[in-house]
Coordinates of C-alpha atoms in Angstrom, one line a residue:
X1 CA -0.1 0.2 -0.4
X2 CA 1.1 3.3 -0.6
X3 CA 1.6 5.9 2.2
X4 CA 1.3 9.8 1.3
X5 CA 2.1 12.0 4.0
X6 CA -1.3 12.5 5.0
X7 CA -2.3 9.2 5.1
X8 CA 0.4 8.2 6.9
X9 CA -0.6 10.9 10.2
X10 CA -4.4 9.5 9.4
X11 CA -2.5 5.6 10.5
X12 CA -0.4 7.3 13.0
X13 CA -3.3 8.7 15.1
X14 CA -5.3 5.7 14.2
X15 CA -2.6 3.1 15.5
X16 CA -1.8 5.7 18.8
X17 CA -6.2 5.4 19.5
X18 CA -5.9 2.0 18.6
X19 CA -3.2 1.2 21.1
X20 CA -3.3 4.2 23.6
X21 CA -6.9 3.8 23.9
X22 CA -9.5 2.0 22.3
X23 CA -7.6 -2.3 21.6
X24 CA -11.3 -2.7 21.0
X25 CA -12.0 -0.8 18.7
X26 CA -10.5 -2.8 16.1
X27 CA -10.9 -6.6 19.2
X28 CA -7.6 -6.8 20.7
X29 CA -6.2 -7.2 24.6
X30 CA -2.9 -4.8 24.8
X31 CA -0.7 -6.8 28.5
X32 CA -0.8 -4.9 31.3
X33 CA 2.8 -3.6 29.9
X34 CA 0.3 -2.4 27.1
X35 CA 2.0 -5.4 24.5
X36 CA -0.3 -7.4 21.7
X37 CA 1.6 -9.3 19.1
X38 CA 2.0 -7.0 16.3
X39 CA 0.5 -9.4 13.0
X40 CA -2.3 -10.0 15.1
X41 CA -2.4 -6.0 15.7
X42 CA -1.3 -5.7 12.0
X43 CA -4.2 -8.1 10.5
X44 CA -6.8 -6.3 13.0
X45 CA -6.1 -2.7 11.0
X46 CA -6.3 -4.6 7.6
X47 CA -10.0 -5.5 9.5
X48 CA -10.9 -2.5 10.5
X49 CA -11.9 -0.4 7.4
X50 CA -11.1 -0.2 3.9
X51 CA -9.6 2.6 3.8
X52 CA -6.6 0.2 6.1
X53 CA -7.1 -3.7 3.7
X54 CA -3.8 -3.4 2.5
X55 CA -2.1 -2.3 4.6
X56 CA 2.0 -3.6 4.9
X57 CA 4.0 -4.7 7.6
X58 CA 5.9 -2.4 5.7
X59 CA 3.3 0.9 5.8
X60 CA 3.6 -0.2 10.8
X61 CA 7.5 0.2 10.1
X62 CA 7.6 3.7 7.9
X63 CA 4.9 5.3 10.5
X64 CA 7.5 4.0 12.7
X65 CA 10.6 5.5 11.2
X66 CA 8.3 8.8 9.6
X67 CA 6.8 10.5 13.3
X68 CA 9.7 11.1 15.1
X69 CA 8.2 12.0 18.1
X70 CA 8.4 8.0 18.3
X71 CA 5.0 7.3 20.0
X72 CA 5.1 3.4 18.6
X73 CA 8.2 1.2 19.6
X74 CA 8.3 -3.0 18.1
X75 CA 10.2 -5.2 19.8
X76 CA 10.3 -8.9 19.8
X77 CA 7.2 -9.6 17.7
X78 CA 5.3 -7.5 19.5
X79 CA 4.0 -2.8 19.0
X80 CA 2.8 -0.7 22.3
X81 CA 2.8 3.4 22.2
X82 CA 5.8 4.1 24.6
X83 CA 3.1 6.4 26.5
X84 CA 0.3 8.7 26.6
X85 CA -2.2 5.8 28.0
X86 CA -5.3 5.8 28.6
X87 CA -6.3 2.2 29.4
X88 CA -6.7 1.0 33.3
X89 CA -5.4 -2.7 32.6
X90 CA -2.3 -0.6 31.0
X91 CA 0.5 0.2 33.3
X92 CA 3.7 1.3 32.4
X93 CA 6.5 0.6 34.5
X94 CA 8.5 3.5 33.6
X95 CA 11.9 4.6 34.9
X96 CA 12.2 7.5 37.4
X97 CA 14.5 10.0 36.7
X98 CA 15.4 13.4 38.4
X99 CA 15.3 16.4 35.6
X100 CA 19.1 18.6 34.9
X101 CA 16.8 20.6 32.8
X102 CA 13.1 23.2 32.7
X103 CA 10.8 21.5 32.3
X104 CA 7.4 22.8 30.1
X105 CA 4.0 22.3 29.1
X106 CA 1.8 23.9 26.0
X107 CA -1.9 24.0 26.6
X108 CA -4.8 26.0 25.4
X109 CA -6.2 29.6 27.1
X110 CA -9.0 27.8 28.1
X111 CA -7.0 25.7 30.1
X112 CA -4.9 27.0 31.1
X113 CA -7.9 28.9 33.4
X114 CA -8.2 25.5 35.1
X115 CA -4.7 25.0 35.4
X116 CA -4.0 28.0 38.1
X117 CA -7.2 26.3 40.2
X118 CA -6.4 23.2 40.1
X119 CA -2.6 22.0 38.7
X120 CA -2.1 19.9 36.2
X121 CA -3.9 17.0 36.3
X122 CA -3.4 14.2 33.6
X123 CA -7.0 14.4 33.2
X124 CA -8.0 10.5 31.1
X125 CA -4.2 9.7 30.9
X126 CA -2.2 7.8 33.7
X127 CA 0.3 11.2 33.3
X128 CA 1.1 14.4 32.7
X129 CA 3.4 14.7 29.4
X130 CA 5.8 17.2 29.4
X131 CA 9.1 18.0 27.6
X132 CA 12.5 19.5 28.2
X133 CA 11.9 21.2 24.7
X134 CA 9.9 24.5 24.2
X135 CA 9.8 23.9 20.1
X136 CA 8.0 20.0 21.5
X137 CA 5.5 22.2 23.8
X138 CA 4.4 25.2 21.6
X139 CA 3.8 22.7 19.3
X140 CA 2.0 20.1 21.6
X141 CA 0.0 23.8 23.2
X142 CA -0.7 24.9 19.0
X143 CA -3.0 21.3 18.5
X144 CA -5.2 23.1 21.3
X145 CA -4.9 27.2 20.9
X146 CA -3.6 29.0 17.7
X147 CA -2.0 31.2 20.5
X148 CA -0.7 28.5 23.0
X149 CA 0.6 29.4 26.6
X150 CA 3.3 27.4 27.7
X151 CA 3.6 26.6 31.3
X152 CA 7.1 26.6 32.9
X153 CA 7.4 24.4 35.7
X154 CA 9.9 24.6 39.3
X155 CA 11.8 21.0 39.1
X156 CA 13.4 22.7 42.1
X157 CA 10.2 23.0 43.7
X158 CA 8.5 20.0 42.8
X159 CA 11.5 17.6 43.2
X160 CA 11.7 19.8 47.2
X161 CA 7.9 18.7 47.1
X162 CA 8.3 14.8 46.6
X163 CA 6.8 14.9 43.3
X164 CA 8.7 11.9 41.1
X165 CA 9.2 12.3 38.0
X166 CA 9.4 8.9 35.0
X167 CA 10.6 9.7 31.5
X168 CA 9.7 7.5 28.9
X169 CA 10.9 5.2 26.2
X170 CA 10.4 8.7 23.3
X171 CA 11.9 10.6 25.9
X172 CA 8.6 12.6 27.2
X173 CA 9.0 13.7 31.1
X174 CA 5.7 12.0 32.3
X175 CA 4.4 13.1 36.6
X176 CA 0.6 11.7 38.6
X177 CA -0.5 15.9 38.9
X178 CA 2.1 19.0 39.5
X179 CA 0.7 21.8 41.7
X180 CA -0.7 25.5 40.8
X181 CA 2.6 26.0 42.8
X182 CA 5.2 24.1 41.1
X183 CA 3.6 26.3 37.2
X184 CA 4.4 29.7 35.7
X185 CA 3.7 31.5 32.4
X186 CA 6.6 31.1 30.6
X187 CA 4.6 32.4 27.3
X188 CA 2.1 33.7 26.3
X189 CA 0.3 35.4 23.5

């Protein structure tokens, strides 16, 4: 199957939906570490829609190679999303880390109003996602608002309050909650 950029992005989004949130969409089960058999995944995606009927293993590998966010991993004949799960049965064991750099979070102006009150919460996910890269935070925020708000996390303050940070395989920083006193606006248009 030939994957142009638009179709590749649609496949990546569909894979994220299935491997992070709704595996039942195509009738697969994820283990507690988020893995499923690659061949089964491929076959179920092919059967899920006429759009994906001719999908190949190479197409999925292309999505992995072309996605600079490294959202997925294929290993030992299995596939999984690296983080971002909302599926209750999945509990990835991330490595705890002490960040040595500033961390940022991109969000919308309307979400910022809520964050001011309650801090950063994982919402439907297992963790809050943070970035050490301003450009990444900006791009994430742009998904939700044309003029996103970039938040800077007081990492030393969080650590003094015993807030634990973790890191995913694709270098996304994660934590359970960032209270509002450890958040400041870095950039707002």
